Amino acid sequence: NKKDGLCRPILIVEGYFLEITNDSDTQTIKDLAKELTTKNVKELEVVEGEKAKVLFGQNGWCGVIMMTATNKKAKKSLLRYKI
């Protein structure tokens, strides 16, 4: 997730990886940002530093954001961005 000095954390919703990379278009990022509300996200955990690298290898270099959706509808909405 590190390219040309840019860094994006890994985003995970209930075990599913979301596809946001340095190559993601601006509209996709804006759309996902609109979904990341307390209406859709019940819990959020940020893992960074050595712990992220131990858990996710080099992919964890920029950190990891793990989320739990509030309900099935919210999970489905967030998972539109999964890999």
mmCIF file of N, CA and C in Angstrom:
data_model
loop_
_atom_site.group_PDB
_atom_site.id
_atom_site.type_symbol
_atom_site.label_atom_id
_atom_site.label_comp_id
_atom_site.label_asym_id
_atom_site.label_seq_id
_atom_site.Cartn_x
_atom_site.Cartn_y
_atom_site.Cartn_z
ATOM 1 N N ASN A 1 0.801 -1.215 0.000
ATOM 2 C CA ASN A 1 0.000 0.000 0.000
ATOM 3 C C ASN A 1 0.837 1.269 0.000
ATOM 4 N N LYS A 2 2.118 1.141 -0.238
ATOM 5 C CA LYS A 2 2.978 2.318 -0.256
ATOM 6 C C LYS A 2 3.511 2.498 -1.664
ATOM 7 N N LYS A 3 3.258 3.646 -2.244
ATOM 8 C CA LYS A 3 3.654 3.900 -3.617
ATOM 9 C C LYS A 3 3.933 5.381 -3.772
ATOM 10 N N ASP A 4 5.069 5.703 -4.310
ATOM 11 C CA ASP A 4 5.428 7.099 -4.559
ATOM 12 C C ASP A 4 5.278 7.975 -3.319
ATOM 13 N N GLY A 5 5.587 7.426 -2.151
ATOM 14 C CA GLY A 5 5.522 8.206 -0.917
ATOM 15 C C GLY A 5 4.121 8.324 -0.340
ATOM 16 N N LEU A 6 3.105 7.811 -1.055
ATOM 17 C CA LEU A 6 1.730 7.857 -0.550
ATOM 18 C C LEU A 6 1.447 6.586 0.232
ATOM 19 N N CYS A 7 0.581 6.699 1.189
ATOM 20 C CA CYS A 7 0.319 5.548 2.036
ATOM 21 C C CYS A 7 -1.172 5.504 2.384
ATOM 22 N N ARG A 8 -1.786 4.352 2.171
ATOM 23 C CA ARG A 8 -3.192 4.159 2.534
ATOM 24 C C ARG A 8 -3.270 2.974 3.481
ATOM 25 N N PRO A 9 -3.993 3.095 4.572
ATOM 26 C CA PRO A 9 -4.150 1.941 5.473
ATOM 27 C C PRO A 9 -5.032 0.884 4.826
ATOM 28 N N ILE A 10 -4.893 -0.333 5.297
ATOM 29 C CA ILE A 10 -5.791 -1.403 4.886
ATOM 30 C C ILE A 10 -7.122 -1.161 5.598
ATOM 31 N N LEU A 11 -8.213 -1.295 4.890
ATOM 32 C CA LEU A 11 -9.548 -1.158 5.476
ATOM 33 C C LEU A 11 -10.214 -2.532 5.459
ATOM 34 N N ILE A 12 -10.705 -2.963 6.619
ATOM 35 C CA ILE A 12 -11.328 -4.273 6.730
ATOM 36 C C ILE A 12 -12.688 -4.122 7.410
ATOM 37 N N VAL A 13 -13.711 -4.704 6.784
ATOM 38 C CA VAL A 13 -15.048 -4.739 7.385
ATOM 39 C C VAL A 13 -15.381 -6.199 7.651
ATOM 40 N N GLU A 14 -15.436 -6.542 8.924
ATOM 41 C CA GLU A 14 -15.807 -7.889 9.360
ATOM 42 C C GLU A 14 -15.064 -8.976 8.582
ATOM 43 N N GLY A 15 -13.756 -8.788 8.426
ATOM 44 C CA GLY A 15 -12.906 -9.782 7.786
ATOM 45 C C GLY A 15 -12.728 -9.615 6.291
ATOM 46 N N TYR A 16 -13.477 -8.729 5.669
ATOM 47 C CA TYR A 16 -13.362 -8.488 4.232
ATOM 48 C C TYR A 16 -12.518 -7.249 3.975
ATOM 49 N N PHE A 17 -11.565 -7.373 3.064
ATOM 50 C CA PHE A 17 -10.708 -6.245 2.708
ATOM 51 C C PHE A 17 -11.437 -5.337 1.729
ATOM 52 N N LEU A 18 -11.361 -4.029 1.975
ATOM 53 C CA LEU A 18 -11.948 -3.058 1.059
ATOM 54 C C LEU A 18 -10.875 -2.604 0.083
ATOM 55 N N GLU A 19 -11.262 -2.356 -1.143
ATOM 56 C CA GLU A 19 -10.329 -1.998 -2.208
ATOM 57 C C GLU A 19 -10.173 -0.489 -2.314
ATOM 58 N N ILE A 20 -9.266 0.058 -1.550
ATOM 59 C CA ILE A 20 -8.911 1.468 -1.669
ATOM 60 C C ILE A 20 -7.391 1.503 -1.772
ATOM 61 N N THR A 21 -6.902 1.914 -2.925
ATOM 62 C CA THR A 21 -5.458 1.968 -3.153
ATOM 63 C C THR A 21 -5.086 3.362 -3.612
ATOM 64 N N ASN A 22 -3.805 3.566 -3.832
ATOM 65 C CA ASN A 22 -3.348 4.855 -4.346
ATOM 66 C C ASN A 22 -3.886 5.110 -5.753
ATOM 67 N N ASP A 23 -4.315 4.047 -6.432
ATOM 68 C CA ASP A 23 -4.855 4.183 -7.780
ATOM 69 C C ASP A 23 -6.379 4.353 -7.795
ATOM 70 N N SER A 24 -7.026 4.288 -6.634
ATOM 71 C CA SER A 24 -8.479 4.436 -6.578
ATOM 72 C C SER A 24 -8.886 5.831 -7.019
ATOM 73 N N ASP A 25 -9.967 5.888 -7.780
ATOM 74 C CA ASP A 25 -10.414 7.197 -8.245
ATOM 75 C C ASP A 25 -11.044 7.986 -7.091
ATOM 76 N N THR A 26 -11.029 9.264 -7.226
ATOM 77 C CA THR A 26 -11.499 10.171 -6.186
ATOM 78 C C THR A 26 -12.960 9.919 -5.827
ATOM 79 N N GLN A 27 -13.791 9.643 -6.808
ATOM 80 C CA GLN A 27 -15.216 9.437 -6.533
ATOM 81 C C GLN A 27 -15.443 8.210 -5.669
ATOM 82 N N THR A 28 -14.690 7.141 -5.915
ATOM 83 C CA THR A 28 -14.817 5.932 -5.099
ATOM 84 C C THR A 28 -14.477 6.224 -3.640
ATOM 85 N N ILE A 29 -13.410 6.976 -3.427
ATOM 86 C CA ILE A 29 -12.998 7.336 -2.069
ATOM 87 C C ILE A 29 -14.049 8.215 -1.410
ATOM 88 N N LYS A 30 -14.603 9.167 -2.138
ATOM 89 C CA LYS A 30 -15.663 10.031 -1.597
ATOM 90 C C LYS A 30 -16.902 9.219 -1.238
ATOM 91 N N ASP A 31 -17.270 8.276 -2.110
ATOM 92 C CA ASP A 31 -18.449 7.445 -1.854
ATOM 93 C C ASP A 31 -18.256 6.608 -0.593
ATOM 94 N N LEU A 32 -17.072 6.004 -0.443
ATOM 95 C CA LEU A 32 -16.797 5.215 0.754
ATOM 96 C C LEU A 32 -16.814 6.100 1.998
ATOM 97 N N ALA A 33 -16.231 7.270 1.912
ATOM 98 C CA ALA A 33 -16.193 8.181 3.064
ATOM 99 C C ALA A 33 -17.604 8.520 3.545
ATOM 100 N N LYS A 34 -18.549 8.653 2.614
ATOM 101 C CA LYS A 34 -19.941 8.929 2.983
ATOM 102 C C LYS A 34 -20.569 7.770 3.749
ATOM 103 N N GLU A 35 -20.084 6.550 3.494
ATOM 104 C CA GLU A 35 -20.615 5.362 4.159
ATOM 105 C C GLU A 35 -20.053 5.182 5.574
ATOM 106 N N LEU A 36 -18.920 5.802 5.859
ATOM 107 C CA LEU A 36 -18.248 5.599 7.151
ATOM 108 C C LEU A 36 -18.824 6.527 8.213
ATOM 109 N N THR A 37 -20.029 6.210 8.632
ATOM 110 C CA THR A 37 -20.725 6.998 9.647
ATOM 111 C C THR A 37 -21.097 6.098 10.821
ATOM 112 N N THR A 38 -21.522 6.697 11.912
ATOM 113 C CA THR A 38 -21.964 5.904 13.063
ATOM 114 C C THR A 38 -23.244 5.127 12.740
ATOM 115 N N LYS A 39 -23.927 5.523 11.701
ATOM 116 C CA LYS A 39 -25.109 4.778 11.254
ATOM 117 C C LYS A 39 -24.694 3.412 10.689
ATOM 118 N N ASN A 40 -23.519 3.343 10.075
ATOM 119 C CA ASN A 40 -23.064 2.112 9.431
ATOM 120 C C ASN A 40 -21.968 1.378 10.191
ATOM 121 N N VAL A 41 -21.180 2.100 10.996
ATOM 122 C CA VAL A 41 -20.026 1.493 11.676
ATOM 123 C C VAL A 41 -20.276 1.468 13.179
ATOM 124 N N LYS A 42 -20.365 0.247 13.741
ATOM 125 C CA LYS A 42 -20.602 0.086 15.176
ATOM 126 C C LYS A 42 -19.295 0.174 15.960
ATOM 127 N N GLU A 43 -18.250 -0.493 15.463
ATOM 128 C CA GLU A 43 -16.945 -0.495 16.127
ATOM 129 C C GLU A 43 -15.857 -0.237 15.109
ATOM 130 N N LEU A 44 -14.804 0.409 15.567
ATOM 131 C CA LEU A 44 -13.666 0.719 14.714
ATOM 132 C C LEU A 44 -12.400 0.543 15.543
ATOM 133 N N GLU A 45 -11.446 -0.174 14.991
ATOM 134 C CA GLU A 45 -10.165 -0.362 15.674
ATOM 135 C C GLU A 45 -9.046 -0.011 14.710
ATOM 136 N N VAL A 46 -8.124 0.801 15.162
ATOM 137 C CA VAL A 46 -6.961 1.175 14.364
ATOM 138 C C VAL A 46 -5.767 0.392 14.889
ATOM 139 N N VAL A 47 -5.097 -0.312 13.979
ATOM 140 C CA VAL A 47 -3.895 -1.061 14.315
ATOM 141 C C VAL A 47 -2.765 -0.428 13.525
ATOM 142 N N GLU A 48 -1.698 -0.053 14.218
ATOM 143 C CA GLU A 48 -0.606 0.612 13.509
ATOM 144 C C GLU A 48 0.748 0.143 14.008
ATOM 145 N N GLY A 49 1.775 0.621 13.359
ATOM 146 C CA GLY A 49 3.140 0.321 13.769
ATOM 147 C C GLY A 49 3.504 -1.145 13.627
ATOM 148 N N GLU A 50 4.307 -1.597 14.561
ATOM 149 C CA GLU A 50 4.813 -2.974 14.516
ATOM 150 C C GLU A 50 3.694 -4.012 14.571
ATOM 151 N N LYS A 51 2.654 -3.743 15.344
ATOM 152 C CA LYS A 51 1.547 -4.704 15.442
ATOM 153 C C LYS A 51 0.902 -4.917 14.071
ATOM 154 N N ALA A 52 0.685 -3.847 13.328
ATOM 155 C CA ALA A 52 0.091 -3.960 11.990
ATOM 156 C C ALA A 52 1.005 -4.740 11.058
ATOM 157 N N LYS A 53 2.306 -4.486 11.151
ATOM 158 C CA LYS A 53 3.259 -5.197 10.290
ATOM 159 C C LYS A 53 3.340 -6.676 10.655
ATOM 160 N N VAL A 54 3.253 -6.997 11.947
ATOM 161 C CA VAL A 54 3.276 -8.398 12.367
ATOM 162 C C VAL A 54 2.025 -9.110 11.854
ATOM 163 N N LEU A 55 0.877 -8.466 11.965
ATOM 164 C CA LEU A 55 -0.385 -9.091 11.557
ATOM 165 C C LEU A 55 -0.564 -9.175 10.044
ATOM 166 N N PHE A 56 -0.091 -8.160 9.306
ATOM 167 C CA PHE A 56 -0.383 -8.068 7.877
ATOM 168 C C PHE A 56 0.854 -7.960 6.996
ATOM 169 N N GLY A 57 2.037 -8.140 7.573
ATOM 170 C CA GLY A 57 3.266 -8.066 6.786
ATOM 171 C C GLY A 57 3.482 -6.673 6.218
ATOM 172 N N GLN A 58 4.124 -6.617 5.076
ATOM 173 C CA GLN A 58 4.409 -5.325 4.439
ATOM 174 C C GLN A 58 3.140 -4.563 4.103
ATOM 175 N N ASN A 59 2.028 -5.272 3.887
ATOM 176 C CA ASN A 59 0.763 -4.599 3.588
ATOM 177 C C ASN A 59 0.259 -3.768 4.770
ATOM 178 N N GLY A 60 0.715 -4.098 5.975
ATOM 179 C CA GLY A 60 0.308 -3.354 7.159
ATOM 180 C C GLY A 60 1.158 -2.137 7.438
ATOM 181 N N TRP A 61 2.086 -1.833 6.565
ATOM 182 C CA TRP A 61 3.023 -0.721 6.737
ATOM 183 C C TRP A 61 2.319 0.593 7.057
ATOM 184 N N CYS A 62 1.190 0.836 6.422
ATOM 185 C CA CYS A 62 0.467 2.105 6.601
ATOM 186 C C CYS A 62 -0.638 2.009 7.645
ATOM 187 N N GLY A 63 -0.729 0.872 8.317
ATOM 188 C CA GLY A 63 -1.743 0.689 9.337
ATOM 189 C C GLY A 63 -2.958 -0.051 8.807
ATOM 190 N N VAL A 64 -3.832 -0.395 9.725
ATOM 191 C CA VAL A 64 -5.031 -1.154 9.391
ATOM 192 C C VAL A 64 -6.200 -0.556 10.165
ATOM 193 N N ILE A 65 -7.327 -0.411 9.502
ATOM 194 C CA ILE A 65 -8.551 0.047 10.149
ATOM 195 C C ILE A 65 -9.559 -1.088 10.024
ATOM 196 N N MET A 66 -9.936 -1.659 11.171
ATOM 197 C CA MET A 66 -10.888 -2.770 11.195
ATOM 198 C C MET A 66 -12.224 -2.257 11.714
ATOM 199 N N MET A 67 -13.290 -2.587 10.992
ATOM 200 C CA MET A 67 -14.609 -2.075 11.329
ATOM 201 C C MET A 67 -15.640 -3.189 11.472
ATOM 202 N N THR A 68 -16.611 -2.962 12.330
ATOM 203 C CA THR A 68 -17.767 -3.838 12.470
ATOM 204 C C THR A 68 -18.990 -3.013 12.082
ATOM 205 N N ALA A 69 -19.782 -3.555 11.179
ATOM 206 C CA ALA A 69 -20.980 -2.849 10.721
ATOM 207 C C ALA A 69 -22.079 -2.915 11.779
ATOM 208 N N THR A 70 -22.992 -1.958 11.729
ATOM 209 C CA THR A 70 -24.083 -1.898 12.695
ATOM 210 C C THR A 70 -25.139 -2.963 12.436
ATOM 211 N N ASN A 71 -25.322 -3.330 11.159
ATOM 212 C CA ASN A 71 -26.324 -4.344 10.807
ATOM 213 C C ASN A 71 -26.022 -4.889 9.410
ATOM 214 N N LYS A 72 -26.854 -5.825 8.937
ATOM 215 C CA LYS A 72 -26.613 -6.458 7.636
ATOM 216 C C LYS A 72 -26.677 -5.465 6.483
ATOM 217 N N LYS A 73 -27.609 -4.535 6.558
ATOM 218 C CA LYS A 73 -27.756 -3.542 5.489
ATOM 219 C C LYS A 73 -26.499 -2.666 5.411
ATOM 220 N N ALA A 74 -25.990 -2.246 6.559
ATOM 221 C CA ALA A 74 -24.778 -1.424 6.586
ATOM 222 C C ALA A 74 -23.577 -2.217 6.080
ATOM 223 N N LYS A 75 -23.494 -3.486 6.481
ATOM 224 C CA LYS A 75 -22.396 -4.339 6.025
ATOM 225 C C LYS A 75 -22.422 -4.474 4.502
ATOM 226 N N LYS A 76 -23.591 -4.709 3.957
ATOM 227 C CA LYS A 76 -23.733 -4.841 2.503
ATOM 228 C C LYS A 76 -23.316 -3.555 1.798
ATOM 229 N N SER A 77 -23.695 -2.434 2.357
ATOM 230 C CA SER A 77 -23.344 -1.140 1.790
ATOM 231 C C SER A 77 -21.824 -0.921 1.796
ATOM 232 N N LEU A 78 -21.179 -1.252 2.907
ATOM 233 C CA LEU A 78 -19.730 -1.088 3.003
ATOM 234 C C LEU A 78 -18.981 -2.081 2.135
ATOM 235 N N LEU A 79 -19.519 -3.271 1.976
ATOM 236 C CA LEU A 79 -18.820 -4.299 1.225
ATOM 237 C C LEU A 79 -18.904 -4.118 -0.287
ATOM 238 N N ARG A 80 -19.573 -3.081 -0.731
ATOM 239 C CA ARG A 80 -19.553 -2.775 -2.172
ATOM 240 C C ARG A 80 -18.126 -2.466 -2.619
ATOM 241 N N TYR A 81 -17.246 -2.135 -1.672
ATOM 242 C CA TYR A 81 -15.882 -1.750 -1.991
ATOM 243 C C TYR A 81 -14.869 -2.866 -1.763
ATOM 244 N N LYS A 82 -15.354 -4.085 -1.462
ATOM 245 C CA LYS A 82 -14.423 -5.169 -1.116
ATOM 246 C C LYS A 82 -13.657 -5.653 -2.342
ATOM 247 N N ILE A 83 -12.529 -6.282 -2.043
ATOM 248 C CA ILE A 83 -11.671 -6.830 -3.096
ATOM 249 C C ILE A 83 -12.357 -8.060 -3.666
#
